Amino acid sequence: DVSMGMSCPPPPFVAEPFLRQCHRVLPPQGVLMLNVVCRSRPLYESVKASVRGVFPQVIELSMGEDVNRLLFAYKTCARRPCRKEDIAAVAKALCQWIPPASAKVVMGMVADKEARDLAEAT
């Protein structure tokens, strides 16, 4: 709902019960990728806090001036590099599980983008 300040994902997908369920079913080296399209800064900060409250490591990939961001939420915490090549490799691995048209969009989004570990941002 654009009037709520976030058009993607639907709010239930970033609610703690859903995030905990995702965490529970992921394998130990699993990662949840969330595409967040949010114009409201306070709402986006709330989404990040919810994700970080469940997942021990979250990598944020910003699309520059755009309101679109990718969050890579890892089930286990490890020192993962945030170089664009590393993020592209993770995205490529995840894209094998989504429709080709969506995979093309995701890979276009991660091309030449730098990321940051949200644990280091605090």
PDB file of C-alpha atoms in Angstrom:
ATOM      1  CA  ASP A   1       0.000   0.000   0.000  1.00  0.00           C
ATOM      2  CA  VAL A   2       1.797   3.115  -1.240  1.00  0.00           C
ATOM      3  CA  SER A   3      -0.235   5.320   1.121  1.00  0.00           C
ATOM      4  CA  MET A   4       1.451   3.517   4.031  1.00  0.00           C
ATOM      5  CA  GLY A   5       4.904   4.585   2.781  1.00  0.00           C
ATOM      6  CA  MET A   6       5.994   1.090   1.725  1.00  0.00           C
ATOM      7  CA  SER A   7       4.921  -0.499  -1.538  1.00  0.00           C
ATOM      8  CA  CYS A   8       6.992  -3.683  -1.235  1.00  0.00           C
ATOM      9  CA  PRO A   9       6.932  -6.150   0.452  1.00  0.00           C
ATOM     10  CA  PRO A  10       3.483  -6.395   2.024  1.00  0.00           C
ATOM     11  CA  PRO A  11       3.762  -5.522   5.743  1.00  0.00           C
ATOM     12  CA  PRO A  12       3.069  -9.102   6.937  1.00  0.00           C
ATOM     13  CA  PHE A  13       6.273 -10.194   5.143  1.00  0.00           C
ATOM     14  CA  VAL A  14       8.388  -8.019   7.438  1.00  0.00           C
ATOM     15  CA  ALA A  15       6.435  -8.751  10.624  1.00  0.00           C
ATOM     16  CA  GLU A  16       8.301 -10.625  13.339  1.00  0.00           C
ATOM     17  CA  PRO A  17       6.192 -13.830  13.195  1.00  0.00           C
ATOM     18  CA  PHE A  18       6.824 -14.252   9.458  1.00  0.00           C
ATOM     19  CA  LEU A  19      10.527 -13.421   9.798  1.00  0.00           C
ATOM     20  CA  ARG A  20      10.889 -15.933  12.648  1.00  0.00           C
ATOM     21  CA  GLN A  21       9.205 -18.605  10.524  1.00  0.00           C
ATOM     22  CA  CYS A  22      11.607 -17.870   7.661  1.00  0.00           C
ATOM     23  CA  HIS A  23      14.555 -18.074  10.047  1.00  0.00           C
ATOM     24  CA  ARG A  24      13.297 -21.375  11.419  1.00  0.00           C
ATOM     25  CA  VAL A  25      13.010 -23.075   8.017  1.00  0.00           C
ATOM     26  CA  LEU A  26      16.257 -21.785   6.511  1.00  0.00           C
ATOM     27  CA  PRO A  27      19.235 -24.144   6.527  1.00  0.00           C
ATOM     28  CA  PRO A  28      22.226 -23.050   8.668  1.00  0.00           C
ATOM     29  CA  GLN A  29      23.888 -21.197   5.769  1.00  0.00           C
ATOM     30  CA  GLY A  30      20.544 -19.869   4.492  1.00  0.00           C
ATOM     31  CA  VAL A  31      19.766 -16.324   3.464  1.00  0.00           C
ATOM     32  CA  LEU A  32      16.475 -14.459   3.084  1.00  0.00           C
ATOM     33  CA  MET A  33      16.520 -11.742   0.427  1.00  0.00           C
ATOM     34  CA  LEU A  34      13.968  -8.950   0.883  1.00  0.00           C
ATOM     35  CA  ASN A  35      13.277  -6.263  -1.680  1.00  0.00           C
ATOM     36  CA  VAL A  36      12.087  -3.237   0.306  1.00  0.00           C
ATOM     37  CA  VAL A  37      10.519  -0.286  -1.513  1.00  0.00           C
ATOM     38  CA  CYS A  38       9.835   2.335   1.112  1.00  0.00           C
ATOM     39  CA  ARG A  39       9.551   6.124   0.923  1.00  0.00           C
ATOM     40  CA  SER A  40       9.136   6.610   4.666  1.00  0.00           C
ATOM     41  CA  ARG A  41      12.519   6.716   6.417  1.00  0.00           C
ATOM     42  CA  PRO A  42      11.061   5.906   9.866  1.00  0.00           C
ATOM     43  CA  LEU A  43       9.140   2.961   8.411  1.00  0.00           C
ATOM     44  CA  TYR A  44      12.261   1.673   6.644  1.00  0.00           C
ATOM     45  CA  GLU A  45      14.254   1.963   9.880  1.00  0.00           C
ATOM     46  CA  SER A  46      11.503  -0.035  11.592  1.00  0.00           C
ATOM     47  CA  VAL A  47      11.689  -2.733   8.902  1.00  0.00           C
ATOM     48  CA  LYS A  48      15.468  -2.942   9.295  1.00  0.00           C
ATOM     49  CA  ALA A  49      15.104  -3.226  13.066  1.00  0.00           C
ATOM     50  CA  SER A  50      12.553  -6.032  12.698  1.00  0.00           C
ATOM     51  CA  VAL A  51      14.807  -7.982  10.358  1.00  0.00           C
ATOM     52  CA  ARG A  52      17.881  -7.405  12.540  1.00  0.00           C
ATOM     53  CA  GLY A  53      15.862  -8.524  15.568  1.00  0.00           C
ATOM     54  CA  VAL A  54      15.477 -11.992  14.025  1.00  0.00           C
ATOM     55  CA  PHE A  55      18.540 -12.476  11.829  1.00  0.00           C
ATOM     56  CA  PRO A  56      22.052 -12.128  13.283  1.00  0.00           C
ATOM     57  CA  GLN A  57      23.539 -10.611  10.127  1.00  0.00           C
ATOM     58  CA  VAL A  58      21.826  -8.329   7.632  1.00  0.00           C
ATOM     59  CA  ILE A  59      23.522  -6.835   4.593  1.00  0.00           C
ATOM     60  CA  GLU A  60      21.890  -3.804   2.990  1.00  0.00           C
ATOM     61  CA  LEU A  61      22.211  -3.004  -0.685  1.00  0.00           C
ATOM     62  CA  SER A  62      20.999   0.486  -1.514  1.00  0.00           C
ATOM     63  CA  MET A  63      20.005   1.522  -5.002  1.00  0.00           C
ATOM     64  CA  GLY A  64      21.543   4.980  -4.571  1.00  0.00           C
ATOM     65  CA  GLU A  65      18.934   7.716  -4.531  1.00  0.00           C
ATOM     66  CA  ASP A  66      16.160   5.219  -5.164  1.00  0.00           C
ATOM     67  CA  VAL A  67      13.716   4.090  -2.460  1.00  0.00           C
ATOM     68  CA  ASN A  68      14.419   0.491  -3.415  1.00  0.00           C
ATOM     69  CA  ARG A  69      16.770  -1.555  -1.206  1.00  0.00           C
ATOM     70  CA  LEU A  70      17.708  -5.210  -0.910  1.00  0.00           C
ATOM     71  CA  LEU A  71      18.249  -6.779   2.487  1.00  0.00           C
ATOM     72  CA  PHE A  72      20.165 -10.055   2.696  1.00  0.00           C
ATOM     73  CA  ALA A  73      19.261 -11.599   6.074  1.00  0.00           C
ATOM     74  CA  TYR A  74      21.566 -14.477   7.038  1.00  0.00           C
ATOM     75  CA  LYS A  75      20.546 -17.247   9.430  1.00  0.00           C
ATOM     76  CA  THR A  76      24.013 -17.397  10.945  1.00  0.00           C
ATOM     77  CA  CYS A  77      26.460 -14.611  11.609  1.00  0.00           C
ATOM     78  CA  ALA A  78      29.787 -14.641   9.811  1.00  0.00           C
ATOM     79  CA  ARG A  79      32.119 -11.975   8.531  1.00  0.00           C
ATOM     80  CA  ARG A  80      30.724 -11.759   5.018  1.00  0.00           C
ATOM     81  CA  PRO A  81      32.363  -9.381   2.570  1.00  0.00           C
ATOM     82  CA  CYS A  82      30.198  -6.593   1.224  1.00  0.00           C
ATOM     83  CA  ARG A  83      31.998  -6.055  -2.062  1.00  0.00           C
ATOM     84  CA  LYS A  84      29.758  -5.796  -5.097  1.00  0.00           C
ATOM     85  CA  GLU A  85      31.192  -9.034  -6.510  1.00  0.00           C
ATOM     86  CA  ASP A  86      30.252 -10.912  -3.336  1.00  0.00           C
ATOM     87  CA  ILE A  87      26.713  -9.542  -3.286  1.00  0.00           C
ATOM     88  CA  ALA A  88      26.288 -10.392  -6.978  1.00  0.00           C
ATOM     89  CA  ALA A  89      27.400 -13.979  -6.257  1.00  0.00           C
ATOM     90  CA  VAL A  90      24.840 -14.331  -3.446  1.00  0.00           C
ATOM     91  CA  ALA A  91      22.098 -12.829  -5.614  1.00  0.00           C
ATOM     92  CA  LYS A  92      22.993 -15.160  -8.482  1.00  0.00           C
ATOM     93  CA  ALA A  93      22.746 -18.194  -6.193  1.00  0.00           C
ATOM     94  CA  LEU A  94      19.370 -17.033  -4.882  1.00  0.00           C
ATOM     95  CA  CYS A  95      18.076 -16.328  -8.384  1.00  0.00           C
ATOM     96  CA  GLN A  96      18.101 -20.003  -9.277  1.00  0.00           C
ATOM     97  CA  TRP A  97      15.000 -20.333  -7.062  1.00  0.00           C
ATOM     98  CA  ILE A  98      12.892 -17.562  -8.611  1.00  0.00           C
ATOM     99  CA  PRO A  99      11.294 -17.080 -12.042  1.00  0.00           C
ATOM    100  CA  PRO A 100      13.732 -16.008 -14.806  1.00  0.00           C
ATOM    101  CA  ALA A 101      12.050 -12.629 -15.295  1.00  0.00           C
ATOM    102  CA  SER A 102      12.420 -11.846 -11.578  1.00  0.00           C
ATOM    103  CA  ALA A 103      16.013 -13.106 -11.587  1.00  0.00           C
ATOM    104  CA  LYS A 104      16.857 -10.704 -14.403  1.00  0.00           C
ATOM    105  CA  VAL A 105      15.462  -7.786 -12.381  1.00  0.00           C
ATOM    106  CA  VAL A 106      17.378  -8.818  -9.249  1.00  0.00           C
ATOM    107  CA  MET A 107      20.655  -9.205 -11.106  1.00  0.00           C
ATOM    108  CA  GLY A 108      20.144  -5.789 -12.689  1.00  0.00           C
ATOM    109  CA  MET A 109      19.562  -4.324  -9.256  1.00  0.00           C
ATOM    110  CA  VAL A 110      22.775  -5.687  -7.753  1.00  0.00           C
ATOM    111  CA  ALA A 111      25.041  -4.803 -10.668  1.00  0.00           C
ATOM    112  CA  ASP A 112      27.829  -2.461  -9.546  1.00  0.00           C
ATOM    113  CA  LYS A 113      26.246  -1.692  -6.166  1.00  0.00           C
ATOM    114  CA  GLU A 114      28.148  -1.582  -2.888  1.00  0.00           C
ATOM    115  CA  ALA A 115      26.608  -3.018   0.258  1.00  0.00           C
ATOM    116  CA  ARG A 116      27.075  -2.590   3.982  1.00  0.00           C
ATOM    117  CA  ASP A 117      26.716  -4.840   6.961  1.00  0.00           C
ATOM    118  CA  LEU A 118      24.031  -3.291   9.180  1.00  0.00           C
ATOM    119  CA  ALA A 119      25.844  -4.533  12.289  1.00  0.00           C
ATOM    120  CA  GLU A 120      28.744  -2.265  11.352  1.00  0.00           C
ATOM    121  CA  ALA A 121      26.393   0.660  10.754  1.00  0.00           C
ATOM    122  CA  THR A 122      25.326   0.884  14.384  1.00  0.00           C
TER     123      THR A 122
END
